[in-house]
Short mmCIF file of C-alpha atoms and ligand atoms in Angstrom, two decimals:
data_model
loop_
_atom_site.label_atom_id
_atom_site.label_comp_id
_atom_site.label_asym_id
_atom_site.label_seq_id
_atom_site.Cartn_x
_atom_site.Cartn_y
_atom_site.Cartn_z
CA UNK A 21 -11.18 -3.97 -28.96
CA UNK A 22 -11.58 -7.66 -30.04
CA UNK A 23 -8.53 -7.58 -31.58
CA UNK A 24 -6.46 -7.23 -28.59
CA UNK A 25 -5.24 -10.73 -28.32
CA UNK A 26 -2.68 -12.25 -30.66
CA UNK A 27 -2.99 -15.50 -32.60
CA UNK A 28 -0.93 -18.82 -32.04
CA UNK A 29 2.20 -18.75 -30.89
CA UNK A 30 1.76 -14.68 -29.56
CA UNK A 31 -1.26 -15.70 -27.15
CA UNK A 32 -0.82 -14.06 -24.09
CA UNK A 33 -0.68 -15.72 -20.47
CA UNK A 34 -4.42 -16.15 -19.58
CA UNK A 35 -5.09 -15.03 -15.86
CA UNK A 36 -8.52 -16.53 -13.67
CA UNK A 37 -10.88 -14.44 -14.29
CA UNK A 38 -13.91 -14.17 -11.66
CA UNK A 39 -17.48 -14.29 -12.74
CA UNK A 40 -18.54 -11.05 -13.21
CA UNK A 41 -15.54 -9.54 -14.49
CA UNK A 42 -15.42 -8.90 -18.14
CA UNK A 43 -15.21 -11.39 -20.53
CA UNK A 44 -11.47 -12.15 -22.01
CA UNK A 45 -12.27 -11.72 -25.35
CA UNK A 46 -13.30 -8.47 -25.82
CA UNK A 47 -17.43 -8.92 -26.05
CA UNK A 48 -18.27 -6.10 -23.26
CA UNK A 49 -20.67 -8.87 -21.16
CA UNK A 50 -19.41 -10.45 -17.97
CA UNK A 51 -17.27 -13.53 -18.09
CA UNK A 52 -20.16 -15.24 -16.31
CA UNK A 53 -22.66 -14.14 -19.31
CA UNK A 54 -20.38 -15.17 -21.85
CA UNK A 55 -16.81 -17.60 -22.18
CA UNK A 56 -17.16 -18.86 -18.82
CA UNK A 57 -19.23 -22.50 -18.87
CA UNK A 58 -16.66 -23.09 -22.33
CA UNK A 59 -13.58 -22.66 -20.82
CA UNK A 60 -14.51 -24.81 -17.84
CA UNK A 61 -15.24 -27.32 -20.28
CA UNK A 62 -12.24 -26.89 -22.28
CA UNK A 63 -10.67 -26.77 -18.58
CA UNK A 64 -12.04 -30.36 -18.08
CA UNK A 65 -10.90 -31.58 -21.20
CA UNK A 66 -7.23 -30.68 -20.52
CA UNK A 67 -7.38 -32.28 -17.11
CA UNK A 68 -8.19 -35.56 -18.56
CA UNK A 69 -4.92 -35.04 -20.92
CA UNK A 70 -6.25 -33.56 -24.25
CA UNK A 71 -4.46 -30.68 -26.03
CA UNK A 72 -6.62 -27.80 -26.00
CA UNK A 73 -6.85 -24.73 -27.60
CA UNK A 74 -5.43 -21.14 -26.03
CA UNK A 75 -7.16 -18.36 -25.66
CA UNK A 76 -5.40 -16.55 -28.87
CA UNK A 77 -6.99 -19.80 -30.94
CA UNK A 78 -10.49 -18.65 -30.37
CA UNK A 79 -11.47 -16.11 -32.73
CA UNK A 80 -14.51 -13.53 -31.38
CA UNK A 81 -16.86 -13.06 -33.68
CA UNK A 82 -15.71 -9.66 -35.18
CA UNK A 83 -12.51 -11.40 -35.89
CA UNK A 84 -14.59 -14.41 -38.04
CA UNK A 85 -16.26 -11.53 -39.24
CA UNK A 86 -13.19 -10.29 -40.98
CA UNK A 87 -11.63 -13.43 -42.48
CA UNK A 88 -14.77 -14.41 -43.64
CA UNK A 89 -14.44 -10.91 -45.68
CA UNK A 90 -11.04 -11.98 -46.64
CA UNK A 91 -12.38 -15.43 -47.68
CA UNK A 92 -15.08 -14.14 -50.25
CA UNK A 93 -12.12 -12.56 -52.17
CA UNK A 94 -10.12 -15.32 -51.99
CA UNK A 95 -12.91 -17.41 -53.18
CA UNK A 96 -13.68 -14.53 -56.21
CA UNK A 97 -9.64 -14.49 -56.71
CA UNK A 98 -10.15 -18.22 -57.46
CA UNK A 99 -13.43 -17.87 -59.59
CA UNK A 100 -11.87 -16.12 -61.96
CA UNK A 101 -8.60 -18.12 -62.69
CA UNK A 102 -11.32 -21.07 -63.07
CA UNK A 103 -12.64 -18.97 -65.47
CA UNK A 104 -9.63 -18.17 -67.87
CA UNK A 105 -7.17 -21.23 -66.75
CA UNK A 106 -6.50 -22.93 -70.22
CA UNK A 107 -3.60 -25.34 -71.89
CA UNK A 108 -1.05 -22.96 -73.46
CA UNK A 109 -0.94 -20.32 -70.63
CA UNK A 110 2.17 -19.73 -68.50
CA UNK A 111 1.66 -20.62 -64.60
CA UNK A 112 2.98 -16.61 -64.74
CA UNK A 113 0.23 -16.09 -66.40
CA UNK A 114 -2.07 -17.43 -63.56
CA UNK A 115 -0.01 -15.24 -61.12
CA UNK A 116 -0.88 -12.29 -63.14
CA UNK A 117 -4.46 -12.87 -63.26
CA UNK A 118 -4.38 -13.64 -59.39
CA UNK A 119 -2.53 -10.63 -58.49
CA UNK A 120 -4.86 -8.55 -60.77
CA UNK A 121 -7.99 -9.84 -59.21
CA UNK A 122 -6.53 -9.46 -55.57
CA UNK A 123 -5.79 -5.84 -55.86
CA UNK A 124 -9.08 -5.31 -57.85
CA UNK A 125 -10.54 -6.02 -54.32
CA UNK A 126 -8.35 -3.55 -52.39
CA UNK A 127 -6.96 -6.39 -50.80
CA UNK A 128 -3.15 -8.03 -50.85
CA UNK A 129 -1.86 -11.63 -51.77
CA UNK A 130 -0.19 -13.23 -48.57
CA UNK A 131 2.18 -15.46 -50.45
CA UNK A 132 4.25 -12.36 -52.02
CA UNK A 133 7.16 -12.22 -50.02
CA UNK A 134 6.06 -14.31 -47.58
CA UNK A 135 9.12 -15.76 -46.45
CA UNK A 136 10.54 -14.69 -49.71
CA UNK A 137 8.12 -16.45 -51.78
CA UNK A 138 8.81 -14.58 -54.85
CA UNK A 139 4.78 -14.92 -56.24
CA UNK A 140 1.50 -13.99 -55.16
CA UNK A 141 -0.06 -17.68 -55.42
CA UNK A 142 1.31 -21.41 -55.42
CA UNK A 143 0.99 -23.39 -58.64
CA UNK A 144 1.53 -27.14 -58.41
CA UNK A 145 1.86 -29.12 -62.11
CA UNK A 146 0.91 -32.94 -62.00
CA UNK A 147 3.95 -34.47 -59.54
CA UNK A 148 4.29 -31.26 -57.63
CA UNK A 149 2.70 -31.44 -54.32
CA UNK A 150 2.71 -28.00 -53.51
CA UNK A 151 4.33 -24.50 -53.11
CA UNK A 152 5.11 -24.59 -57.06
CA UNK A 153 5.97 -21.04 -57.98
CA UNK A 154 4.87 -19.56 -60.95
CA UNK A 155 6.93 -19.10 -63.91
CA UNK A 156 6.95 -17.88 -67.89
CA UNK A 157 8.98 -21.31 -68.36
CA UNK A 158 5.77 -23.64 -66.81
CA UNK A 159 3.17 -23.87 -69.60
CA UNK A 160 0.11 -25.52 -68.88
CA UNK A 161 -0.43 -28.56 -71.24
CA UNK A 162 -3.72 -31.05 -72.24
CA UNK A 163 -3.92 -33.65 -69.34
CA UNK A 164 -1.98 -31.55 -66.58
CA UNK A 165 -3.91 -31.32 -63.69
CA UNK A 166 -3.10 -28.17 -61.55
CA UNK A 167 -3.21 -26.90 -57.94
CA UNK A 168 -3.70 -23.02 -57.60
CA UNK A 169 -3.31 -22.38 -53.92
CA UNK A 170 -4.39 -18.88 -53.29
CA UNK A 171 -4.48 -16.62 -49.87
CA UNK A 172 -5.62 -13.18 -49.43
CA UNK A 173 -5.01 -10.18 -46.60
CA UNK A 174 -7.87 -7.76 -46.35
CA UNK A 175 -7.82 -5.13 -43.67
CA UNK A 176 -5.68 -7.32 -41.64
CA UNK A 177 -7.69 -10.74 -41.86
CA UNK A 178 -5.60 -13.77 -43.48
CA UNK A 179 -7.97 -16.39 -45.78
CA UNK A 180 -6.31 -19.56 -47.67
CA UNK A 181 -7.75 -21.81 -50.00
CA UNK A 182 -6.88 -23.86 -53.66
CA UNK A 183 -8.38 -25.70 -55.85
CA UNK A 184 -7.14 -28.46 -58.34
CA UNK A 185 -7.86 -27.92 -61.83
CA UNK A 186 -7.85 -30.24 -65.38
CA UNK A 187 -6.29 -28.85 -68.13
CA UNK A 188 -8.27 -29.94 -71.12
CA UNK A 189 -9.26 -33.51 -71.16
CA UNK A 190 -7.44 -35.90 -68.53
CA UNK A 191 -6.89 -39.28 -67.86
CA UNK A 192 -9.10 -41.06 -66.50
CA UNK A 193 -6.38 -42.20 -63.51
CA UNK A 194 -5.48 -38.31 -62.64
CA UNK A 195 -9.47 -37.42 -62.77
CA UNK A 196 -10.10 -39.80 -60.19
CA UNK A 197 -7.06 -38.56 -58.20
CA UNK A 198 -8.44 -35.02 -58.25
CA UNK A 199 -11.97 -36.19 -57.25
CA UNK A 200 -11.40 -38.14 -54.81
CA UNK A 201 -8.76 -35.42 -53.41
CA UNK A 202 -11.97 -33.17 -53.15
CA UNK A 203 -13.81 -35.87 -51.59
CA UNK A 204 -11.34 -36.59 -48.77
CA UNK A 205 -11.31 -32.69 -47.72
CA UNK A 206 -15.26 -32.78 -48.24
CA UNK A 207 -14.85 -35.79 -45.49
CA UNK A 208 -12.75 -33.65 -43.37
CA UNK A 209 -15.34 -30.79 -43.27
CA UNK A 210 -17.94 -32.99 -42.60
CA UNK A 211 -16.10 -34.47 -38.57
CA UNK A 212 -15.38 -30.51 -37.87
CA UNK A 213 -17.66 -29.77 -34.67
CA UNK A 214 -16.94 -28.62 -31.14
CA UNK A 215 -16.07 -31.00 -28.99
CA UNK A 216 -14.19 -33.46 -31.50
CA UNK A 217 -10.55 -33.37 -32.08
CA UNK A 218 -8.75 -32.56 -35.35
CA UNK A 219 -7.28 -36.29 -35.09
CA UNK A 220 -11.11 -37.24 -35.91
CA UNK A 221 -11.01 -34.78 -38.85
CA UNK A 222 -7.68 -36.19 -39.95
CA UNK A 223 -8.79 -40.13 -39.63
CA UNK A 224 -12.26 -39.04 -42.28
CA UNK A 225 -9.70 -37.73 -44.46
CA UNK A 226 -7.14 -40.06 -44.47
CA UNK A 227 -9.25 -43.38 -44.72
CA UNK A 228 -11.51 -41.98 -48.16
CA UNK A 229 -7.65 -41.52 -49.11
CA UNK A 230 -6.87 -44.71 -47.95
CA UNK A 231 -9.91 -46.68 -49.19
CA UNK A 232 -8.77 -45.63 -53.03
CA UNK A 233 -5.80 -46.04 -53.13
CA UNK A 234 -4.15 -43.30 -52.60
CA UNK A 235 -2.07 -41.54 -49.41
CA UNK A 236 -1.69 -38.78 -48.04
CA UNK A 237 0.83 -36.40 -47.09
CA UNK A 238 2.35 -36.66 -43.72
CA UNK A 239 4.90 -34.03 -43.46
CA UNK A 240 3.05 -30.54 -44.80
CA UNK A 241 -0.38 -30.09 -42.90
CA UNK A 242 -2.71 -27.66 -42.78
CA UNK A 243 -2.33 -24.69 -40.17
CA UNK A 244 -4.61 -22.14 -38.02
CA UNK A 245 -5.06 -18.92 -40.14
CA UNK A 246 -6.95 -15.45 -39.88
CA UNK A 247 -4.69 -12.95 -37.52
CA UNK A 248 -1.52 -14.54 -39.39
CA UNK A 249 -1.07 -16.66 -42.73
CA UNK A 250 0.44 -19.38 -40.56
CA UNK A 251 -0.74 -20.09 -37.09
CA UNK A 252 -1.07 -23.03 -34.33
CA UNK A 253 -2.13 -25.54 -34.49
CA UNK A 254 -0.93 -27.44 -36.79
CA UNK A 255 -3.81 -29.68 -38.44
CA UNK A 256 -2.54 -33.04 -39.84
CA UNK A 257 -4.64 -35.56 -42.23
CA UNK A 258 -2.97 -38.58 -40.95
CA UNK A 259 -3.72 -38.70 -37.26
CA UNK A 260 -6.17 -40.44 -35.38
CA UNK A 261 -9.80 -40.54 -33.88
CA UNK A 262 -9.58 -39.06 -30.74
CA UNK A 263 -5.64 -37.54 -30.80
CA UNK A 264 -4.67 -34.17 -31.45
CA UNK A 265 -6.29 -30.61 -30.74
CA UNK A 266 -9.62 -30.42 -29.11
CA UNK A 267 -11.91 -28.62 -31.47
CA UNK A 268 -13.83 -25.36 -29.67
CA UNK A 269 -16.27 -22.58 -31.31
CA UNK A 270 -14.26 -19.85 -32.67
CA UNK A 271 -10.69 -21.79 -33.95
CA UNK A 272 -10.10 -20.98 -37.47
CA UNK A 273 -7.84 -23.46 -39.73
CA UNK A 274 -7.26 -25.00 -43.21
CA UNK A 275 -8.49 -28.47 -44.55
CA UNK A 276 -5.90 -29.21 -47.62
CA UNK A 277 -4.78 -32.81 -47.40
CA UNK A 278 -2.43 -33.36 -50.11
CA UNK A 279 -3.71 -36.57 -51.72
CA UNK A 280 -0.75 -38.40 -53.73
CA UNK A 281 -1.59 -41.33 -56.46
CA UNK A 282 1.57 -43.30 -55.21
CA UNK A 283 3.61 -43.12 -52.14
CA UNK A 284 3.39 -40.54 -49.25
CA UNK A 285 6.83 -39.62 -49.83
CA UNK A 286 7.80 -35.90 -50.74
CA UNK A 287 11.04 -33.78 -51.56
CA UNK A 288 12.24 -30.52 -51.93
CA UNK A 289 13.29 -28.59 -55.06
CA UNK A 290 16.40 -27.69 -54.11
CA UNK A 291 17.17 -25.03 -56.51
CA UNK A 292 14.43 -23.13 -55.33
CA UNK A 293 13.68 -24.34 -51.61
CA UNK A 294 10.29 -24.09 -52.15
CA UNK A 295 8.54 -26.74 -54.78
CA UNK A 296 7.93 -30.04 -52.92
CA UNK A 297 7.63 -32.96 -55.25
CA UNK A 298 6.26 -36.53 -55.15
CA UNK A 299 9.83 -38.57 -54.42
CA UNK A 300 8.04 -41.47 -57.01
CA UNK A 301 7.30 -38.80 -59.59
CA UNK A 302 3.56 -39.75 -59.18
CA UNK A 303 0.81 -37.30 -59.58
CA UNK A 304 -0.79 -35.45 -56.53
CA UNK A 305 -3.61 -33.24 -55.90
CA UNK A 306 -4.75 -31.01 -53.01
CA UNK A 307 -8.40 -29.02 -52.40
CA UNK A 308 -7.77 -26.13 -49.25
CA UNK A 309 -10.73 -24.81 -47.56
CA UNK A 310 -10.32 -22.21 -44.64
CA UNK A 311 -13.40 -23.49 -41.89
CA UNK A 312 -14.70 -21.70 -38.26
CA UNK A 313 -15.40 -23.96 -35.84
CA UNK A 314 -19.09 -22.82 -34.49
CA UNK A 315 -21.28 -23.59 -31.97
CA UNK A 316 -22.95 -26.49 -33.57
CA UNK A 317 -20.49 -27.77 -36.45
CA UNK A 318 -18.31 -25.53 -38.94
CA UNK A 319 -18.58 -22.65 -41.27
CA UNK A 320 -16.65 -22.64 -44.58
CA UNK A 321 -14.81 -19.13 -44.64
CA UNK A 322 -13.12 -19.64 -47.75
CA UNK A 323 -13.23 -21.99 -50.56
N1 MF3 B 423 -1.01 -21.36 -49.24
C1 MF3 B 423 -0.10 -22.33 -48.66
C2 MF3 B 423 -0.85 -23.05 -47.57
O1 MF3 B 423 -1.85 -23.60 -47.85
C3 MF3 B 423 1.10 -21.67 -48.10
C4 MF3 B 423 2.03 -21.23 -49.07
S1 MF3 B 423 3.34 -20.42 -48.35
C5 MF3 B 423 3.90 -19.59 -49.69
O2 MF3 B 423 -0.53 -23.06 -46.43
F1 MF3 B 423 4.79 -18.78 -49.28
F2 MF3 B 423 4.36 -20.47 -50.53
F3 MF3 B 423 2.90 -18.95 -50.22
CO1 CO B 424 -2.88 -23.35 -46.11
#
């Protein structure tokens, strides 16, 4: 029943509903008793020119229900590659474990296959921003830092998160990357409320980045997730206070800046179409959360 309406881009058409019909989004009580007073505010918002949220964007709360479910694992998934991630292993190696630990749970990886992805996780060496794919020929040496970016599917509820770790002991330069990395999605977390907008999210991140050092990312953001791996909106770490999406109980997305040491600029492996790369060779280094939107700030759903 709540799961009648489709994420992002799928949403359906809304229609006016009157006040004591029921509620759109599956609860059972009358639209009065229930969505009504927030959509008039969202309503209010878009007349004065914001971008808003659609219906499919708002998750009920058996839907938050699920991908928090689907978090936990992905969080546990994570846990233990933390625990056995050492200098000398293969990034294979790390697939293995993840792929292992994911089916443990009765649950699937989302990146396997995923737009033919060949893996079941993204692992990102030193100057590899992201989407890294895991290989026999990628060993894991004292002083790499690493991003393991993992995402799970459990009865139908999408979760994403990654975490940066340090192989053996690091310079001091690349610590300080991947700390303050953590910090500027910590920042991030801390501006998600209703009644903000992902540009004031963004602007948090974004200045701790900027305030180092460091920069971040423009051209991969962060995404809406739960229903579907990838959904709308699309949540970038460069925009500012005030612009983009207005932020409304129930909207589920990713925080995962990807925090670079030198220049913003990125490229594509082109052998692979998938491993994006620092264009100055320069390490970066990314923390994902998946966070709710709720009625009085956020919820982290996966970490
Ligand atoms: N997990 C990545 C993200 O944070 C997406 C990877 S797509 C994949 O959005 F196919 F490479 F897995
Ligand atoms: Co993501």
């Amino acid at each position: 029943m709540a799961d009648h309406f489709a994420g992002g881009m799928r949403a359906v058409q809304p229609h006016r509903l009157e006040r004591n019909d029921p509620c759109w989004c599956g609860s059972v009580k009358k639209y009065k008793q229930c969505h009504m007073r927030e959509d008039e505010k969202i309503r209010a918002f878009e007349l004065e020119g914001h971008i808003v949220p659609d219906r499919g964007m708002r998750k009920t709360k058996a839907q938050i229900d699920g991908i928090r479910e689907s978090g936990k694992i992905n969080a546990a998934v994570l846990d233990h590659v933390a625990q056995h991630i050492r200098a000398g292993m293969s990034t294979l190696e790390i697939d293995q474990l993840v792929e292992e630990k994911t089916r443990e749970f009765g649950a699937v990886p989302a990146p396997l296959g995923y737009e033919g992805f060949p893996k079941s996780v993204c692992t990102s060496v030193n100057d590899q921003v992201c989407h890294g794919i895991p290989s026999s020929d990628v060993i894991l040496r004292e002083g790499d830092i690493v991003n393991v970016d993992a995402s799970t599917i459990y009865k139908g509820y999408f979760s994403d998160s990654s975490r940066t770790f340090l192989i053996g002991q690091v310079s001091p330069e690349k610590e300080r990357l991947v700390r303050v990395a953590k910090e500027c999605m910590e920042a991030g977390i801390a501006q998600v409320k209703p009644w903000q907008f992902l540009g004031d999210m963004a602007d948090a991140v974004n200045a701790h980045a900027k305030e180092n050092g460091y920069s971040i990312v423009v051209d991969i953001g962060g995404h809406g997730v739960g229903l579907e791996f990838h959904e709308e909106p699309f949540v970038s770490y460069v925009a500012p206070k005030g612009t983009e999406m207005l932020m409304v109980p129930g909207m589920v997305f990713t925080i995962e800046p990807m925090v670079n040491m030198g220049s913003e600029e990125i490229c594509i492996d082109d052998s692979n179409g998938w491993t994006i790369y620092t264009e100055d060779g320069m390490p970066s280094a990314q923390w994902e959360v998946t966070v709710a939107v709720t009625e009085d700030g956020c919820e982290i759903l996966a970490w």
